[in-house]
């Protein structure tokens, strides 16, 4: 039986699509069958982050309107076993699909995949309602910044109203150097303020930009962000993994000179 | 006004963000805009100043979420009680 997860945030640009791509790829690498669904109609991005933009023929709206069969729209990612993408439409908008249709679409996919991941657009209107329609659980992505957290709080409230069975938090783009200086809220701070359990924290990592440039998800690579995403995947599948120490490895020389500066 | 940096190079903008957020989220959830909260404070000060001299600079008004409801806390330091009704 499939687990259906929506990745949402409220605020745009905090890392929903990157998170969807990496968690989906990570789960596939762990041996599960996964389908990623881009529900951001009109501003599709999951295809680009996954590096599958050249393979798109049909999309989500085509399936809903009956222009094609689901199998024709699903893109199999040849790099990873059992990983599929259902891309969104670029030339339509959010009103092209309604929550009822999304629910049915998700139902049709259940039983075919271990995990169904829905990449939600920013905002709280129909795009959001479409994305959460068929979901069993939500992953709320936020950065440790005032505006992102405020929007995440609103989303969490809406998820409660929608009776989402389970909601977990991912704190993205953490910079431990700023947290130590007192210039950034910590993962604990964010979790306390939002009162939602944290399923993972991902450090700000240049490799994320590089990975998007190349269309190659970075989960399970040696980058810190990649490791963090893999840990989130393992926690999703039920493993208990302590939160990573997010400090990048410092050489002894740097630590000593830091000490001398303060003396 | 920029917050100063202390000797150890620590700033407290993170702490400021935390306090701002706590108030923001409670008022967002209560559906009360912060500007209105300030208006409430002003009105309460006006009423109280009919009966007392208040130290206006130390008036505090806070909105806290307790269990399922919002509670408004106010604190008015009184210099002395006067009765201006006569």
GROMACS .gro file of N, CA and C in nm, chain B residues 27 30-48 54 59-63 70-76:
model
   99
  290UNK      N    1  -0.061   3.649   1.713
  290UNK     CA    2  -0.157   3.746   1.659
  290UNK      C    3  -0.214   3.698   1.525
  293UNK      N    4  -0.472   3.447   1.614
  293UNK     CA    5  -0.588   3.511   1.678
  293UNK      C    6  -0.664   3.596   1.578
  294UNK      N    7  -0.603   3.625   1.465
  294UNK     CA    8  -0.666   3.712   1.367
  294UNK      C    9  -0.665   3.857   1.410
  295UNK      N   10  -0.569   3.891   1.498
  295UNK     CA   11  -0.562   4.030   1.546
  295UNK      C   12  -0.435   4.093   1.490
  296UNK      N   13  -0.447   4.201   1.416
  296UNK     CA   14  -0.326   4.264   1.363
  296UNK      C   15  -0.255   4.337   1.475
  297UNK      N   16  -0.121   4.342   1.463
  297UNK     CA   17  -0.041   4.401   1.569
  297UNK      C   18  -0.068   4.550   1.584
  298UNK      N   19  -0.105   4.615   1.476
  298UNK     CA   20  -0.140   4.757   1.482
  298UNK      C   21  -0.261   4.778   1.571
  299UNK      N   22  -0.355   4.683   1.561
  299UNK     CA   23  -0.476   4.691   1.642
  299UNK      C   24  -0.443   4.669   1.789
  300UNK      N   25  -0.347   4.580   1.814
  300UNK     CA   26  -0.304   4.554   1.951
  300UNK      C   27  -0.251   4.682   2.013
  301UNK      N   28  -0.177   4.756   1.933
  301UNK     CA   29  -0.122   4.882   1.981
  301UNK      C   30  -0.233   4.983   2.009
  302UNK      N   31  -0.336   4.979   1.925
  302UNK     CA   32  -0.451   5.067   1.942
  302UNK      C   33  -0.522   5.036   2.074
  303UNK      N   34  -0.533   4.907   2.104
  303UNK     CA   35  -0.595   4.863   2.229
  303UNK      C   36  -0.516   4.919   2.348
  304UNK      N   37  -0.385   4.912   2.337
  304UNK     CA   38  -0.299   4.964   2.445
  304UNK      C   39  -0.324   5.112   2.466
  305UNK      N   40  -0.329   5.186   2.356
  305UNK     CA   41  -0.350   5.330   2.365
  305UNK      C   42  -0.483   5.363   2.431
  306UNK      N   43  -0.589   5.293   2.388
  306UNK     CA   44  -0.722   5.317   2.444
  306UNK      C   45  -0.725   5.287   2.593
  307UNK      N   46  -0.660   5.174   2.632
  307UNK     CA   47  -0.658   5.136   2.774
  307UNK      C   48  -0.582   5.239   2.856
  308UNK      N   49  -0.473   5.289   2.801
  308UNK     CA   50  -0.397   5.394   2.871
  308UNK      C   51  -0.482   5.516   2.893
  309UNK      N   52  -0.559   5.555   2.792
  309UNK     CA   53  -0.647   5.672   2.804
  309UNK      C   54  -0.745   5.653   2.917
  310UNK      N   55  -0.808   5.536   2.923
  310UNK     CA   56  -0.907   5.512   3.026
  310UNK      C   57  -0.843   5.513   3.164
  311UNK      N   58  -0.732   5.442   3.179
  311UNK     CA   59  -0.666   5.431   3.310
  311UNK      C   60  -0.614   5.566   3.358
  317UNK      N   61   0.014   5.722   3.495
  317UNK     CA   62   0.078   5.599   3.447
  317UNK      C   63   0.214   5.632   3.387
  322UNK      N   64   0.459   5.076   2.985
  322UNK     CA   65   0.337   4.998   2.966
  322UNK      C   66   0.368   4.879   2.877
  323UNK      N   67   0.316   4.763   2.918
  323UNK     CA   68   0.337   4.643   2.835
  323UNK      C   69   0.203   4.583   2.799
  324UNK      N   70   0.194   4.536   2.675
  324UNK     CA   71   0.073   4.462   2.638
  324UNK      C   72   0.117   4.338   2.563
  325UNK      N   73   0.066   4.224   2.604
  325UNK     CA   74   0.108   4.100   2.541
  325UNK      C   75  -0.010   4.010   2.512
  326UNK      N   76   0.002   3.938   2.403
  326UNK     CA   77  -0.101   3.842   2.367
  326UNK      C   78  -0.038   3.704   2.378
  333UNK      N   79  -0.671   3.278   2.329
  333UNK     CA   80  -0.575   3.387   2.342
  333UNK      C   81  -0.608   3.466   2.467
  334UNK      N   82  -0.504   3.501   2.543
  334UNK     CA   83  -0.524   3.583   2.663
  334UNK      C   84  -0.443   3.711   2.648
  335UNK      N   85  -0.507   3.821   2.676
  335UNK     CA   86  -0.440   3.951   2.667
  335UNK      C   87  -0.386   3.987   2.805
  336UNK      N   88  -0.257   4.009   2.815
  336UNK     CA   89  -0.195   4.052   2.941
  336UNK      C   90  -0.153   4.196   2.927
  337UNK      N   91  -0.185   4.277   3.028
  337UNK     CA   92  -0.136   4.414   3.023
  337UNK      C   93  -0.072   4.448   3.157
  338UNK      N   94   0.021   4.541   3.152
  338UNK     CA   95   0.084   4.583   3.277
  338UNK      C   96   0.106   4.733   3.270
  339UNK      N   97   0.050   4.805   3.367
  339UNK     CA   98   0.056   4.952   3.371
  339UNK      C   99   0.122   4.995   3.500
   0.00000   0.00000   0.00000
